[in-house]
Structures are given as C-alpha cells and as structure tokens.
Coordinates of C-alpha atoms and ligand atoms in Angstrom, one line a residue:
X1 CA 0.0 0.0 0.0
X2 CA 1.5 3.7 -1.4
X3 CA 0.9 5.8 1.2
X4 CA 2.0 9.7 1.7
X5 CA 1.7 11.4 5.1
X6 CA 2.1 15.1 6.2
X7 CA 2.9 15.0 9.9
X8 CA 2.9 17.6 12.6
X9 CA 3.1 17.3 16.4
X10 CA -0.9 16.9 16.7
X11 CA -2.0 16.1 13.1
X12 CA -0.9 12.7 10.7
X13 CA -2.5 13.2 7.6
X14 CA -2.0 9.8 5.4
X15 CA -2.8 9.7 1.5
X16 CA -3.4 6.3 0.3
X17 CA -2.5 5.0 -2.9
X18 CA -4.2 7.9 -4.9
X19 CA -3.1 6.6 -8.7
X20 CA -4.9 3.2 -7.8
X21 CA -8.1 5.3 -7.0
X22 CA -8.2 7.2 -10.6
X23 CA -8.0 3.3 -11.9
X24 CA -10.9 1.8 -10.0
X25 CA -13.1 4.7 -10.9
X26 CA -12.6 4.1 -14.5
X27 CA -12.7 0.3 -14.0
X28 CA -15.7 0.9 -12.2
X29 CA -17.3 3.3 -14.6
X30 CA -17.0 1.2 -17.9
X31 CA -18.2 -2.3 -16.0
X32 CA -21.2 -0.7 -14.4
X33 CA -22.1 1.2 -17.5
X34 CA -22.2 -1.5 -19.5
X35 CA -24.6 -3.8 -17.4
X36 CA -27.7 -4.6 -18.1
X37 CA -29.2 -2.3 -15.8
X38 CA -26.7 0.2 -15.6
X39 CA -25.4 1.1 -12.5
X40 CA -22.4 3.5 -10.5
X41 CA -21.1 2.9 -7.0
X42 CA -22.3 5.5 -4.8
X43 CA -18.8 6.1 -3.7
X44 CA -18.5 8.2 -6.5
X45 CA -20.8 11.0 -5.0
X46 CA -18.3 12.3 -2.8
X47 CA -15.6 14.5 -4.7
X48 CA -15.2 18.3 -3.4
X49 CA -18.9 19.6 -5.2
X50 CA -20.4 16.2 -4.1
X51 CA -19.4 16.3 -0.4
X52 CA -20.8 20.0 -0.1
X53 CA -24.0 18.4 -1.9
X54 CA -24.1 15.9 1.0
X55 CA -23.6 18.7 3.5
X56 CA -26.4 20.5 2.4
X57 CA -29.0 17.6 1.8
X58 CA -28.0 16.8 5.9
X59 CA -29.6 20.6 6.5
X60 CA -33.0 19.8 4.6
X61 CA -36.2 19.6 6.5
X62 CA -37.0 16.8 4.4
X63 CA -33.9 14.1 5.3
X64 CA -34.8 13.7 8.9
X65 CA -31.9 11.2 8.6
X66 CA -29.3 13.2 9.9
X67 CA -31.2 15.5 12.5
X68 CA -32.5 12.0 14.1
X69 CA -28.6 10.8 14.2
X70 CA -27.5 13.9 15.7
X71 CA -30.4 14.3 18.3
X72 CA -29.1 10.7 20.0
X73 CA -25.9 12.1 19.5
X74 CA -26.7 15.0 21.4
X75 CA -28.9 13.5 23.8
X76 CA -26.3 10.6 24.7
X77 CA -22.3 11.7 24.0
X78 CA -21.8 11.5 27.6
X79 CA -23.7 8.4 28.0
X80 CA -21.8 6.8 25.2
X81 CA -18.3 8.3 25.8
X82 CA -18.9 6.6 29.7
X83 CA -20.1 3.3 27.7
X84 CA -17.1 2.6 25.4
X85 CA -14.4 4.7 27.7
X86 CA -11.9 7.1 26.5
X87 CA -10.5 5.1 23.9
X88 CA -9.1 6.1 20.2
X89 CA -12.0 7.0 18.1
X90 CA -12.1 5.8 14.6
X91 CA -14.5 6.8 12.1
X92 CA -15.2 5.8 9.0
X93 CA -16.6 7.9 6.3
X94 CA -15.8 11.1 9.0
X95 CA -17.3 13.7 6.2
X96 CA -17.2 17.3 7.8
X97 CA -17.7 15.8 11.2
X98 CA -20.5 17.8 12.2
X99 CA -22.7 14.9 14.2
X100 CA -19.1 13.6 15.6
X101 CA -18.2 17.0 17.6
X102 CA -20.9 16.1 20.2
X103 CA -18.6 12.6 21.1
X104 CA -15.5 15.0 20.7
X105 CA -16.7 17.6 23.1
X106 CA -17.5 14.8 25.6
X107 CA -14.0 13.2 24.9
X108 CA -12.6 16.8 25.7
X109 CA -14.9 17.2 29.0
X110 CA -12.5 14.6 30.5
X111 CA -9.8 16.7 30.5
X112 CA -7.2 14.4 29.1
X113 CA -5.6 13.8 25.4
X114 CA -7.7 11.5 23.4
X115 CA -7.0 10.4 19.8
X116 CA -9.3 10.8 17.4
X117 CA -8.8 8.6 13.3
X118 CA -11.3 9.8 10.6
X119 CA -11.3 7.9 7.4
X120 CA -12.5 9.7 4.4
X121 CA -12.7 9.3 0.8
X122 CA -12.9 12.8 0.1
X123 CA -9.9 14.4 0.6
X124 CA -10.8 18.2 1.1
X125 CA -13.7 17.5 3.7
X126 CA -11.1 15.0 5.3
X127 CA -8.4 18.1 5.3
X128 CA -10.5 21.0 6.1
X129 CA -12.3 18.8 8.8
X130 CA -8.8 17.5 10.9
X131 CA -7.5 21.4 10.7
X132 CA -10.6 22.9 12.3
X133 CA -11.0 20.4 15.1
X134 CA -7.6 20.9 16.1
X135 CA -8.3 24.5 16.6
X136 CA -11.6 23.7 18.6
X137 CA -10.0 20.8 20.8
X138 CA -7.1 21.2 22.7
X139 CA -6.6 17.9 23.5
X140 CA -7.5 16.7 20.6
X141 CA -4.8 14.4 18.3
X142 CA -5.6 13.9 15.2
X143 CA -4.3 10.8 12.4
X144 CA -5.9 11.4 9.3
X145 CA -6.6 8.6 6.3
X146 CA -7.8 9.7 3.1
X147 CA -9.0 6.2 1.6
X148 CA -11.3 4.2 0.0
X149 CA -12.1 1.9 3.1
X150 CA -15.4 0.7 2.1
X151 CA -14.0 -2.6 0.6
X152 CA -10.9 -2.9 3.1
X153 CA -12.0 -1.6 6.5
X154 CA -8.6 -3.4 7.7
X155 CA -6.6 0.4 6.3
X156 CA -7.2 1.5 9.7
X157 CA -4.6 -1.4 11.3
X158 CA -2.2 1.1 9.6
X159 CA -3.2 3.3 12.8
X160 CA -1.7 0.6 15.2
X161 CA -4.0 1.2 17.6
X162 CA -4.0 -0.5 21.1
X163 CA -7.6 -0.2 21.9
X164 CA -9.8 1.5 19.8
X165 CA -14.5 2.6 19.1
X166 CA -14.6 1.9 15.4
X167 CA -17.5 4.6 14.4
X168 CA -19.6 4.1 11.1
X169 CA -22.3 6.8 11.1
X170 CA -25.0 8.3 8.9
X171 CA -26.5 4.8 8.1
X172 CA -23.6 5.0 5.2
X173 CA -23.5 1.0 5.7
X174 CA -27.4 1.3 3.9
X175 CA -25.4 2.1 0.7
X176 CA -23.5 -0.9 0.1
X177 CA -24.9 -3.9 -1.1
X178 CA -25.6 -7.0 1.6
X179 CA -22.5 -8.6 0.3
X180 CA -20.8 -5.5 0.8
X181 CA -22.0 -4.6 4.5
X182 CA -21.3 -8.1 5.3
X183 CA -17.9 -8.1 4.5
X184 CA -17.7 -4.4 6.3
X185 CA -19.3 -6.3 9.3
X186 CA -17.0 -9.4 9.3
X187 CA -13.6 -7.4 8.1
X188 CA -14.8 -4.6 11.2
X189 CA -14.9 -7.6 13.9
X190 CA -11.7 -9.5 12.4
X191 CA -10.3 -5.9 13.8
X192 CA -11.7 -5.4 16.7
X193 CA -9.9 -6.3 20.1
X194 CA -11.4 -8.4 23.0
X195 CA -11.8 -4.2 24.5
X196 CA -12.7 -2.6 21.4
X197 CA -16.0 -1.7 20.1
X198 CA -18.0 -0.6 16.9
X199 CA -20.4 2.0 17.4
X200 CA -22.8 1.7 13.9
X201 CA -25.8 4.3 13.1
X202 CA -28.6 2.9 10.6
X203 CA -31.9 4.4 9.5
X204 CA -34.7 2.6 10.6
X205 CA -37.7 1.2 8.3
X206 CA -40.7 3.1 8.3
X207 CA -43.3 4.9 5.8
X208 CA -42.9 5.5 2.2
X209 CA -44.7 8.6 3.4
X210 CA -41.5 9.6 5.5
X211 CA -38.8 8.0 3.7
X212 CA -39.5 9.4 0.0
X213 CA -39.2 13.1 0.3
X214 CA -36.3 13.0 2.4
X215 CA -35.0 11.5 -1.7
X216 CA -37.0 13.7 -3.7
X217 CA -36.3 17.0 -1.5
X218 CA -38.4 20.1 -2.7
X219 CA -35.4 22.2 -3.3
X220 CA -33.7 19.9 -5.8
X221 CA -30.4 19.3 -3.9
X222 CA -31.0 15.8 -3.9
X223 CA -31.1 15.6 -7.9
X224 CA -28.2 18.0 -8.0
X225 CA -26.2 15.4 -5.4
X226 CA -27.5 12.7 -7.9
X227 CA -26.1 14.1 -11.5
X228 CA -23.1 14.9 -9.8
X229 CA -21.7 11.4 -10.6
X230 CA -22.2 12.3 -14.4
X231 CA -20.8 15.6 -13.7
X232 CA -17.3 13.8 -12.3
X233 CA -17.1 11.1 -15.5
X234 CA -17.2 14.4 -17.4
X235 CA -14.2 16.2 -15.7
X236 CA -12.5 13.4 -14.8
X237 CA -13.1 10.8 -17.5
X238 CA -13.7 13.1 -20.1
X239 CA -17.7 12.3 -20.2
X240 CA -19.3 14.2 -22.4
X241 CA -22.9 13.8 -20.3
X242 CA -25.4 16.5 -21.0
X243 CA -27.0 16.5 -17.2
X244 CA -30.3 18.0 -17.9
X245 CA -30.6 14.6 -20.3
X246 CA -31.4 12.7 -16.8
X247 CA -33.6 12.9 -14.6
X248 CA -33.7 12.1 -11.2
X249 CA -35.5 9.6 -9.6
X250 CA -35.6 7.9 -6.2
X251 CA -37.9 5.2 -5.0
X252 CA -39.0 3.0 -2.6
X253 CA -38.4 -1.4 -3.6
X254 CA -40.6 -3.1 -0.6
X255 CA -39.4 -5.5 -1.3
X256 CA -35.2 -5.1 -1.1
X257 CA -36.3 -2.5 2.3
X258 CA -34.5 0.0 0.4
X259 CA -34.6 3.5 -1.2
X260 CA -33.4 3.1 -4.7
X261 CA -32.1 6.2 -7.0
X262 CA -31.6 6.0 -10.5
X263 CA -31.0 8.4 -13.3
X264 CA -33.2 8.6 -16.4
X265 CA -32.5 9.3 -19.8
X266 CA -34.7 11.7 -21.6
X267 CA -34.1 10.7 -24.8
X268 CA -32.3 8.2 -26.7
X269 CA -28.6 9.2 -26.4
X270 CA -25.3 8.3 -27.0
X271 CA -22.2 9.4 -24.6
X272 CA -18.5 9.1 -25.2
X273 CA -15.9 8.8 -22.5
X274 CA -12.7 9.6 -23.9
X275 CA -10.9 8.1 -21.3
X276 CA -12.5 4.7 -20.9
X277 CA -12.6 4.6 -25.3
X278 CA -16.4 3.9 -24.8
X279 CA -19.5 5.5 -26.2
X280 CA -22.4 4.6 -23.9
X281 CA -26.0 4.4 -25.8
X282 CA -29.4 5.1 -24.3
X283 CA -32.3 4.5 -24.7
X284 CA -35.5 6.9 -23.8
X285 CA -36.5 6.2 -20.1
X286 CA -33.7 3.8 -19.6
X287 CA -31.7 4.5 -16.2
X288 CA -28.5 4.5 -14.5
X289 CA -29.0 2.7 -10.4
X290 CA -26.9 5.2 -9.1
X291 CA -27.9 3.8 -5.3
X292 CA -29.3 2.3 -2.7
X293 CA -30.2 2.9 0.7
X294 CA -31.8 0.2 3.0
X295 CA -33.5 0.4 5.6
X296 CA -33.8 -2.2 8.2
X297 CA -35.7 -3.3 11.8
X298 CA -33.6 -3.5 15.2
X299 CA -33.9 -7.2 14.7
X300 CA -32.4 -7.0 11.1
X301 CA -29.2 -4.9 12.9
X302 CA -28.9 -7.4 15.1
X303 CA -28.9 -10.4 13.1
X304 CA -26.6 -8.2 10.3
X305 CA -24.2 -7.9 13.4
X306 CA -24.5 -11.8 14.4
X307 CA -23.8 -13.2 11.2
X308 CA -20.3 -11.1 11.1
X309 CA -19.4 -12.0 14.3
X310 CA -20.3 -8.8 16.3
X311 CA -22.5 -8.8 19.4
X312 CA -25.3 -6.1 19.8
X313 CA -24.3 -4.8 23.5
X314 CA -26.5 -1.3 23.8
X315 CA -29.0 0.7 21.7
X316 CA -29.8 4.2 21.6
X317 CA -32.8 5.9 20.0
X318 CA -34.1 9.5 18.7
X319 CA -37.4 10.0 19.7
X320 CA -39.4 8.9 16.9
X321 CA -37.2 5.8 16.6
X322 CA -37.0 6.7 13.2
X323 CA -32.9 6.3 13.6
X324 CA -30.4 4.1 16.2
X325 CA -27.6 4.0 17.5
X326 CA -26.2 0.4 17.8
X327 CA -22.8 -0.6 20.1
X328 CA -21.2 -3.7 19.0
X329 CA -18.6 -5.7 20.0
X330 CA -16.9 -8.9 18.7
X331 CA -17.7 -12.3 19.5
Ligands
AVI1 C1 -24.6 8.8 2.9 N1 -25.9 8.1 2.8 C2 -26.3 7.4 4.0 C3 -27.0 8.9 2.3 C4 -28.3 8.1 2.3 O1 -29.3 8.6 2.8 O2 -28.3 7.0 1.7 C5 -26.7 9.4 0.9 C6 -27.8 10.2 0.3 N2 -28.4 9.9 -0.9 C7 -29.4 10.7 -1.1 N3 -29.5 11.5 -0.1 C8 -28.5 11.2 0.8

C-alpha cells in the first residue's frame, strides 16, 4: 500500500494509494455502464462539489436522517463516551464531522488527550475537517486517512492502535450492497480487540410517506447530489454527459427495504468517454442505479451484526425511533 503522510506534532494526515483510485473509478465506470441495468457505486458521490451536496441535503427539512442521528448524538455523547471509555475514536466515512463534535466535546470534557482517526474518501472534507477540530480541541490528536475503506476496512490497522471505538455513522453501511456490509461487518470484527468496540448508526424502516421526500427534496439538492456522478465522468473521465438529459429519480423497492435512486435518460442518447474509449447508448426512459439505501428493523441490525461475528451490547434511539444508534462488540 503507497501511502504519503504530512505529519505535525498533533495532526498525521495519510494519503493512500491515490493513482490506484483514478484506476478503480474508470474500471468501475465502464463495468457498471455497461450492465444490463446500468449502474455507478455511490462512492463516486463524494468529490469536493459532491461532499458540499451531501452537507447541504443533511440541512434539509425533508432528510430527517441526519437530525435523528444527531439528536441521540446530542442527547447521549456522555452516556456513550462513559459506555465505550476514553479510547481512540475511529470513524469511518468522518465527512465534515458535524454529528461527531458532540462525542469530541465529551472526549474533551475529561480533561485528558484522546486520539481521534477519521477515514475519508474525500480528501478536502477530510483536510478541512482534521484542521478545524484541532483549533476547537485542545486535547485533541488527530491521524488522518484519506482512503477508499469501504472494501478494506482493515486500512485502519495502519493506525496501530492499542484499543480503539470503530464509528460508522449516517446509516452509510445502507449504501452498500448485503454482500458489501457483510464483509464491512466481518472485516470490522476480524479488527476489533477483546476491549474494542464498533459504534454503527442505521436508518430505521418506516413509511414510504416519510422515507421518500427526504430523496425527492423540494429544493432539488437531492437531484443536483444525484447528476453529480455524471458531472465527475465528465471532468475526470472526459464524459461528455449532458446532465439535464437525466432525470432524477428515487424510490422505494418493498421488497429489497431500500430507497433506490436512479437516473433517467430523456431521450435516446449516445455518450462518449474519452478516457474509458467507450461510447455509452441510451435508450428513452432507460436509467443509471446510481444507489441504494436500506432500511432495516432493530432485529435486522442485530442479526446483520450476528452473522459477522459482532455482538449487539446497547441501543440508543431519537425519539421517533426513526434512527439508532447500535454498540457492538466482537464475538
Ligand atoms: C450517505 N448516505 C447514508 C445517504 C443516504 O441517505 O443514503 C446518501 C444520500 N443519498 C441521497 N441523499 C443522501
């Protein structure tokens, strides 16, 4: 594993293997393109525009997602910081950190130097996010990675850790597929010591009523978040995507318990990428599964966590249980 790190007393900033991340994405973009049903990893969201996207879907009145997340949070960072102790805090997928602070501030409350590990994908929110904390928390120490963990979520042994909470928030597990979260679940517990634990937030199932406008927000953000995968194959693949020519669209499968969204093609179309040598055709209506988000019951978390190894050890709710907050540890 390449890796290049910028170091200073209280910040390690580690870049991993950037070249082999340019080659995935075009790998990526010319098998999923040229499925059946056409699909893109969601990972490919996140550069610099899509991250701020993300940021600003998390203030919408309509995805109650991350309001419910941060209200338990809020409610409990004492309670949890007292539950899993002062140890390291990892987290994948840290973004901007916003929800995390209210775990940090307990951290800082007990007066003594804590570590704290985000692992991002997107390098600027990753960078901006590591040099603000360390001018809001003073005892703060910060080791950055700047990865693609989802597949690998044993990059963070590269932190040599002696005891460590593993934090996945946001109900980001909901994007992969179940073959994916289960080998995030079983690669998490292979990591985890006989102290350690993994602290996992998940969206609950409920209502169509609920869960489909916090997708198909009033204000368009969502859509915007959406095309902005086409948006990157064009400045980074040399695309040549139109992004009006798709629409967005985001429902609910009963049946899978999961959001699904999907970009559709206006009209028939065809659409080079220089650097994959492709042209991709269209047809009218035809779409692009750009993601999924499930949903699940308590019993689903728990049985998700049993079947990687991981024992459900506390819960913690918002007050419309629309969200929770589940502590693992390994078997
Ligand atoms: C990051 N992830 C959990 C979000 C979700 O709700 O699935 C991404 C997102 N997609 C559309 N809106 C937000």
């Amino acid at each position: 594993m390449e890796s290049k790190a910028i170091s200073s007393k209280r910040l390690q900033f580690h870049d991993i293997d950037l070249a082999a991340h340019r080659r995935t994405f075009e790998r990526d973009v010319a098998f999923g393109l040229a499925a059946q049903q056409k699909w893109l990893p969601p990972k490919y969201f996140y550069d610099e525009r899509g991250s701020q996207l993300y940021e600003q879907i998390c203030c919408l009145p309509e995805y109650y997602l991350y309001r419910a997340e941060l209200e338990i949070l809020s409610t409990y960072a004492a309670e949890i910081h007292a539950e899993i102790g002062h140890l390291a805090l990892v987290e994948f997928g840290s973004g901007d950190a916003r929800k995390t602070r209210h775990l940090l501030t307990a951290y800082e409350s007990a007066d003594q130097p804590f570590r704290y590990c985000p692992v991002d994908i997107s390098r600027e929110a990753l960078w901006d996010t590591a040099n603000r904390l360390l001018q809001e928390y003073s005892h703060i120490e910060i080791r950055a990675m700047h990865t693609d963990f989802a597949g690998q979520p044993e990059v963070i042994q590269a932190f040599k850790l002696e005891k460590k909470a593993v934090a996945f928030f946001g109900s980001s597990i909901g994007n992969f597929t179940s073959e994916e979260s289960a080998d995030f679940l079983r690669g998490t517990a292979a990591i985890l010591g006989p102290e350690d634990v993994f602290l996992l937030g998940i969206d609950l199932k409920k209502s169509p009523e609920i869960l489909l406008p916090a997708y198909n927000d009033s204000q368009g953000i969502t859509a915007a978040f959406n095309r902005n995968v086409l948006r990157r194959i064009n400045y980074e693949l040399g695309g040549r995507f139109d992004l009006q020519g798709f629409e967005h669209l985001a429902f609910y499968n009963a049946e899978m318990g999961r959001i699904e969204m999907h970009l559709r093609s206006r009209l028939p179309q065809r659409i080079p990428i220089v650097k994959i040598g492709e042209v991709i055709s269209f047809r009218k209506d035809e779409t692009i599964h750009t993601e999924s988000s499930h949903k699940y019951t308590v019993d689903e978390v728990r049985d998700l966590g049993s079947q990687a190894n991981l024992v459900l050890r506390r819960t913690w709710f918002d007050a419309r249980r629309y969200f929770m907050l589940a502590l693992f540890q390994s078997r």
